[in-house]
Short mmCIF file of C-alpha atoms and ligand atoms in Angstrom, two decimals:
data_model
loop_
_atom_site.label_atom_id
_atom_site.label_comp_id
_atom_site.label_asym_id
_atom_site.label_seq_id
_atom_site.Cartn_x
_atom_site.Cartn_y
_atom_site.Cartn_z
CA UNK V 213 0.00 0.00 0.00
CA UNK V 214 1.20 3.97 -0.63
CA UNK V 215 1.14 4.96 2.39
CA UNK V 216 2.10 8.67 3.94
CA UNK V 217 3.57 6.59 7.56
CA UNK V 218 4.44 3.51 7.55
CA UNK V 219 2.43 2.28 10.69
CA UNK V 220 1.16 -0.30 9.90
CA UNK V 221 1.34 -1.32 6.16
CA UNK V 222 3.93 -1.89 3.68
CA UNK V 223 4.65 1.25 1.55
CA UNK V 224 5.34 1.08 -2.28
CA UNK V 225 4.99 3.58 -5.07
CA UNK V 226 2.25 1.60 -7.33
CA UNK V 227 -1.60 1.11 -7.02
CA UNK V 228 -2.40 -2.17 -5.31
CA UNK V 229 -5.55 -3.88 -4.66
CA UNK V 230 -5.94 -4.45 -0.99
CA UNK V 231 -8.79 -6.74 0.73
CA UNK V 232 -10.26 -5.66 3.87
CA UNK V 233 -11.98 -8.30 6.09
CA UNK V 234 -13.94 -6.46 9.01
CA UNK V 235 -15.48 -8.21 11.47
CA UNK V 236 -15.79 -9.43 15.28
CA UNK V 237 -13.69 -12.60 14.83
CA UNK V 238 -14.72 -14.07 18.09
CA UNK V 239 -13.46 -16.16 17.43
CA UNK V 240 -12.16 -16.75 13.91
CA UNK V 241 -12.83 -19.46 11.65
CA UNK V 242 -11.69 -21.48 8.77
CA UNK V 243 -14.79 -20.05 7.12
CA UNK V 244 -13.04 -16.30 7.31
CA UNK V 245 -9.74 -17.64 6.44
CA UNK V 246 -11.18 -19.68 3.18
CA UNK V 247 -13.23 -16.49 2.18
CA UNK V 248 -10.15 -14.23 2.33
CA UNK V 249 -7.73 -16.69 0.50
CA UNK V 250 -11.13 -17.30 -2.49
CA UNK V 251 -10.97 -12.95 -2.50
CA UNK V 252 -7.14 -13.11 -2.30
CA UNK V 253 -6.68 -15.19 -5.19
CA UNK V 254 -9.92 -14.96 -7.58
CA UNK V 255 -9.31 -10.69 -7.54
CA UNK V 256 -5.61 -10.88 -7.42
CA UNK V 257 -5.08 -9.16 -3.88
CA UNK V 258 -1.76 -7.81 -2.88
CA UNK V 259 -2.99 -8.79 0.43
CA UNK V 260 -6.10 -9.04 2.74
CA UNK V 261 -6.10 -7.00 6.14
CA UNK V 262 -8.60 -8.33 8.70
CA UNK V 263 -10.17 -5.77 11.05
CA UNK V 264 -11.43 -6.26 13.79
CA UNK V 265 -14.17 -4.36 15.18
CA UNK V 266 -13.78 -2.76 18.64
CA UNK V 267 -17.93 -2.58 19.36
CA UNK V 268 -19.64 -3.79 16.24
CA UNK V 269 -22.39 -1.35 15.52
CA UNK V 270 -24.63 -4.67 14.90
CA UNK V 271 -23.91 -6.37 18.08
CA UNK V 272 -24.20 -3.44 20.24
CA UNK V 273 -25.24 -4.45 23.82
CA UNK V 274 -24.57 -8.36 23.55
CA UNK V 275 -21.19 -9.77 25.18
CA UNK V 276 -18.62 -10.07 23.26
CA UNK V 277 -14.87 -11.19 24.20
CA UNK V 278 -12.04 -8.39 25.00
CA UNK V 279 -10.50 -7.46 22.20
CA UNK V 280 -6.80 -8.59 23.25
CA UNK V 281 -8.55 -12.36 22.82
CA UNK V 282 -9.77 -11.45 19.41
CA UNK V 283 -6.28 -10.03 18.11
CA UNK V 284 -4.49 -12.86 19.70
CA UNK V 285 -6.99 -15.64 17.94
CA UNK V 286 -6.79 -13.44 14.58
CA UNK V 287 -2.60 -12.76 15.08
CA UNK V 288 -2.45 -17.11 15.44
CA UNK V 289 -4.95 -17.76 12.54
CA UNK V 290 -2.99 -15.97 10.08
CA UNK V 291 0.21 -16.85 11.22
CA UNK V 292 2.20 -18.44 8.24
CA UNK V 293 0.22 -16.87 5.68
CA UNK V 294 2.53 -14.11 4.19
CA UNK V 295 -0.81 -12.03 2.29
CA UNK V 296 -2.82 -12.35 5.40
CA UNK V 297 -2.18 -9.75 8.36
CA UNK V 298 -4.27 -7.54 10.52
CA UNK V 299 -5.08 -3.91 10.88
CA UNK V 300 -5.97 -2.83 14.43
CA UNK V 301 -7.12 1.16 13.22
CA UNK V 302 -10.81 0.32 14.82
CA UNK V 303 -9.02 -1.16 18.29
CA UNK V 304 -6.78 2.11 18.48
CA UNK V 305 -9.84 4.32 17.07
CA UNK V 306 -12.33 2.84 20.25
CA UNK V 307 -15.93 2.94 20.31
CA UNK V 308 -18.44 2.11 17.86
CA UNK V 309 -16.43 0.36 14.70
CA UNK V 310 -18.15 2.16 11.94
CA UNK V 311 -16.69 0.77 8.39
CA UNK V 312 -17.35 4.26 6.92
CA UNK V 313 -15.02 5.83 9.65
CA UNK V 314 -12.44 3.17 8.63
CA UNK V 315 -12.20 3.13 5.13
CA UNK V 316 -12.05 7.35 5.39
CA UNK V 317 -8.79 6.98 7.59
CA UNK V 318 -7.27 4.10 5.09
CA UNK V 319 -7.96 6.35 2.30
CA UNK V 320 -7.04 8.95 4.19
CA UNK V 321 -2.90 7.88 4.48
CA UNK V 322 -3.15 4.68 2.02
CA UNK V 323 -5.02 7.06 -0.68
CA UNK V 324 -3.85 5.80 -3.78
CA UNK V 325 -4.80 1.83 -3.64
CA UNK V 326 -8.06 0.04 -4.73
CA UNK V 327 -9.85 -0.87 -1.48
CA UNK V 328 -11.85 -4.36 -1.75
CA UNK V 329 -14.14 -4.37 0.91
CA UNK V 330 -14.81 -8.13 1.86
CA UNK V 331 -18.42 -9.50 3.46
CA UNK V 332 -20.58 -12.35 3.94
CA UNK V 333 -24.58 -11.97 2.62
CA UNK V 334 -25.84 -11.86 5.40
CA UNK V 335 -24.39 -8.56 6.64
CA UNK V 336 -24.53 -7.47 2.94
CA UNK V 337 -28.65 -7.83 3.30
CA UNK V 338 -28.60 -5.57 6.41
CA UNK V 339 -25.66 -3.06 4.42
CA UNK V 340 -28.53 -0.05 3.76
CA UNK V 341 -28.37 0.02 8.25
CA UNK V 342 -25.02 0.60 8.10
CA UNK V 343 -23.88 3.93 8.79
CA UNK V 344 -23.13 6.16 5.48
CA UNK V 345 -23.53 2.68 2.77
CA UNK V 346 -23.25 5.42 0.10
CA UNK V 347 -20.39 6.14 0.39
CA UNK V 348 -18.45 3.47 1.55
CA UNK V 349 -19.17 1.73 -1.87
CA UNK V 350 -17.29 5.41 -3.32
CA UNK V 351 -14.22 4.61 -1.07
CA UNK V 352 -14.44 0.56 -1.92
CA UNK V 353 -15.53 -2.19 -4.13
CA UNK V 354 -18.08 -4.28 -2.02
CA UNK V 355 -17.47 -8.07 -2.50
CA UNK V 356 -19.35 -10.80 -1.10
CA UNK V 357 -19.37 -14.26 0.10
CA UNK V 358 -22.89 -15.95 -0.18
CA UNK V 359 -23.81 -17.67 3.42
CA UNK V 360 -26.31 -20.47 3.54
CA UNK V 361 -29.45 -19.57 3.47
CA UNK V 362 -28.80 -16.21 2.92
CA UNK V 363 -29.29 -14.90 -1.26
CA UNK V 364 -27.08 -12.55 -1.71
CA UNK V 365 -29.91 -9.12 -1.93
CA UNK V 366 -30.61 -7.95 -5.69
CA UNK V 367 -30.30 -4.65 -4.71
CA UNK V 368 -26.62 -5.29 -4.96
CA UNK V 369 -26.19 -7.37 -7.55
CA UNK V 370 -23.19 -4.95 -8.81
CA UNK V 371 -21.20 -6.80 -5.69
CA UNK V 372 -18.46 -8.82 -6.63
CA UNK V 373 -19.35 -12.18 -5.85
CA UNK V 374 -16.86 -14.54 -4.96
CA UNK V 375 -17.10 -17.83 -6.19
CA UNK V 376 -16.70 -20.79 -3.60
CA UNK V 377 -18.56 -23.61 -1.33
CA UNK V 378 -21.41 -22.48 0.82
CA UNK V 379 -19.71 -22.84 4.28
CA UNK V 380 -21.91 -23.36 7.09
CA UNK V 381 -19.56 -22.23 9.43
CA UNK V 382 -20.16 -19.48 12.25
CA UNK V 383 -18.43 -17.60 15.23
CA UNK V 384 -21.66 -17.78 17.08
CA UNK V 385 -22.16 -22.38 16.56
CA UNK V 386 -18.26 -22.15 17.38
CA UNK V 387 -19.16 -20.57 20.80
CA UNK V 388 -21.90 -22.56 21.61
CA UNK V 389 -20.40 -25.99 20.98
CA UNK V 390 -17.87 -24.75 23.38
CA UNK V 391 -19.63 -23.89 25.94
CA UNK V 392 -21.16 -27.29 25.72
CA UNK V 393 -17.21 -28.49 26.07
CA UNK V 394 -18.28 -29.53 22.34
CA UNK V 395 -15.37 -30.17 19.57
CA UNK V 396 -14.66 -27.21 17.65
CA UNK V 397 -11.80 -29.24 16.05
CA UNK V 398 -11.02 -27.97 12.77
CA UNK V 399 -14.01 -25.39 12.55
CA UNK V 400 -10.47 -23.36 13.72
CA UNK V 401 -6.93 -23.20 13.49
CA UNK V 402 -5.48 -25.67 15.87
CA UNK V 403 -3.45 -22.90 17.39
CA UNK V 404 -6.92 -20.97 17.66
CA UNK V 405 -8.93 -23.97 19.67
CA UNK V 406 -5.71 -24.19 22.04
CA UNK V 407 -6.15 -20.36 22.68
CA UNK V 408 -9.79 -20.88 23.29
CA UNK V 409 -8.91 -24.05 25.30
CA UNK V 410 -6.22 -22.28 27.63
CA UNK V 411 -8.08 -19.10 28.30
CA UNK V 412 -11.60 -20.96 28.67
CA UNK V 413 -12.78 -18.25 26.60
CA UNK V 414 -16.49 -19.95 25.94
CA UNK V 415 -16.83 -21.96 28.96
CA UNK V 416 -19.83 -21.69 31.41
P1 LIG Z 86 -21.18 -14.40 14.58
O1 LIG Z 86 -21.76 -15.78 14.40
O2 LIG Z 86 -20.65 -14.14 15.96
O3 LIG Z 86 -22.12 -13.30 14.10
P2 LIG Z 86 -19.61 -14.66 12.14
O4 LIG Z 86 -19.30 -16.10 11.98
O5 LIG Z 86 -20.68 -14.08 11.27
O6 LIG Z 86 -19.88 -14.30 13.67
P3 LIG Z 86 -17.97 -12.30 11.90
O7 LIG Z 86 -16.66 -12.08 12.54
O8 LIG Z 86 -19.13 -11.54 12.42
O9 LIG Z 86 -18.25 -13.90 11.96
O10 LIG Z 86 -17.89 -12.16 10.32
C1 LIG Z 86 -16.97 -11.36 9.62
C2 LIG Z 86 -17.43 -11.34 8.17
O11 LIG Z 86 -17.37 -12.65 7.62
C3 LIG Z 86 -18.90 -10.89 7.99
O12 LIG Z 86 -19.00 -10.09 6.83
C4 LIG Z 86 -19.64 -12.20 7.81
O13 LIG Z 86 -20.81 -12.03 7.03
C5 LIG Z 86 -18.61 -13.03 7.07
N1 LIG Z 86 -18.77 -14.45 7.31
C6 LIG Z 86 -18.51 -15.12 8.46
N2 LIG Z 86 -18.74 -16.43 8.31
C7 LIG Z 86 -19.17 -16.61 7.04
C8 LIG Z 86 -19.58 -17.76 6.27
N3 LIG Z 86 -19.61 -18.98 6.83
N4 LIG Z 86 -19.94 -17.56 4.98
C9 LIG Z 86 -19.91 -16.32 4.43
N5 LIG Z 86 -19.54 -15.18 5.10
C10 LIG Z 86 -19.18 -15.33 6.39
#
């Protein structure tokens, strides 16, 4: 990415195509890491950051797990993927992660790359809630991942649609099966379910 400091992204002098994964991660899957490597390699990323949200606007009010467990699940499912790494500009920005506020400040200092902005259809369905949707699709191409059960909304037919298998996959069965000391064996990186494991992050 161009970039005006070198924080937290590579600089270079050409245009790249960057993918940005938001999302609450809690914890992450294989289902985010498949989606990122089908955007990654059917739109020819230079590389996908995953954000995670400090207070998702969406899940305002329910529990979620401190953000240090998120970015140490996200930092260990990534790990050993040189195109995968994470941007922490909601954590440092605090409250309510609005994806309007952060594609302003990546535009802002990473101004002259193409932004891909990656999400499942189920959040795109509920994308005219989010704040500003006007003009985040001005600052980024919207791409989406078709969940089960969930067409991906006419309306934005002009997404790009990424082409893989439906993956019935979620953070929120993930958290349930462990808190019914469930296996969650493979629905994560190992690395991941030994995090969860050690900290007892889902237990009762
Ligand atoms: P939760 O069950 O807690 O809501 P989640 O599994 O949806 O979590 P998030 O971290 O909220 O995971 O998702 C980040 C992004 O990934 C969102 O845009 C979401 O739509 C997308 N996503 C997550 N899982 C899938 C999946 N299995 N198929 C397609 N998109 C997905």
């Amino acid at each position: 990415m161009r970039t005006r400091n070198k924080e937290n992204l590579q600089s270079n002098t050409s245009v790249k195509r960057i993918g940005l994964f938001g999302g609450t991660f809690d914890p992450p899957h294989i289902g985010h890491l498949i989606i990122a490597e089908t955007a990654w390699e059917q739109l020819g990323l230079e590389k996908i950051y995953f954000v995670p949200a400090y207070i998702p606007p969406h899940k305002r009010g329910k529990k979620c797990t401190p953000v240090s467990h998120r970015l140490a699940m996200i930092q260990l499912a990534l790990k050993g993927n040189r195109h995968f790494d994470k941007l922490d500009c909601e954590i440092k920005r605090r409250g309510v992660s609005y994806t309007i506020d952060t594609l302003r400040d990546i535009k802002e200092q990473y101004c002259d790359d193409d932004l891909f902005f990656i999400l499942g259809s189920d959040n795109l369905q509920q994308f005219n809630t989010w704040k500003k949707p006007d003009e985040i699709v001005k600052l980024a191409h919207l791409v989406v991942y078709e969940r089960p059960n969930i067409p991906i909304p006419r309306k934005y037919s002009s997404a790009i649609r990424l082409n893989g298998p439906l993956l019935d996959i979620s953070s929120t069965d993930i958290r349930a099966k462990a808190m019914e000391q469930r296996s969650i064996r493979y629905l994560v990186p190992k690395a991941v379910e030994q995090y969860i494991l050690k900290h007892r992050l889902y237990g009762k």
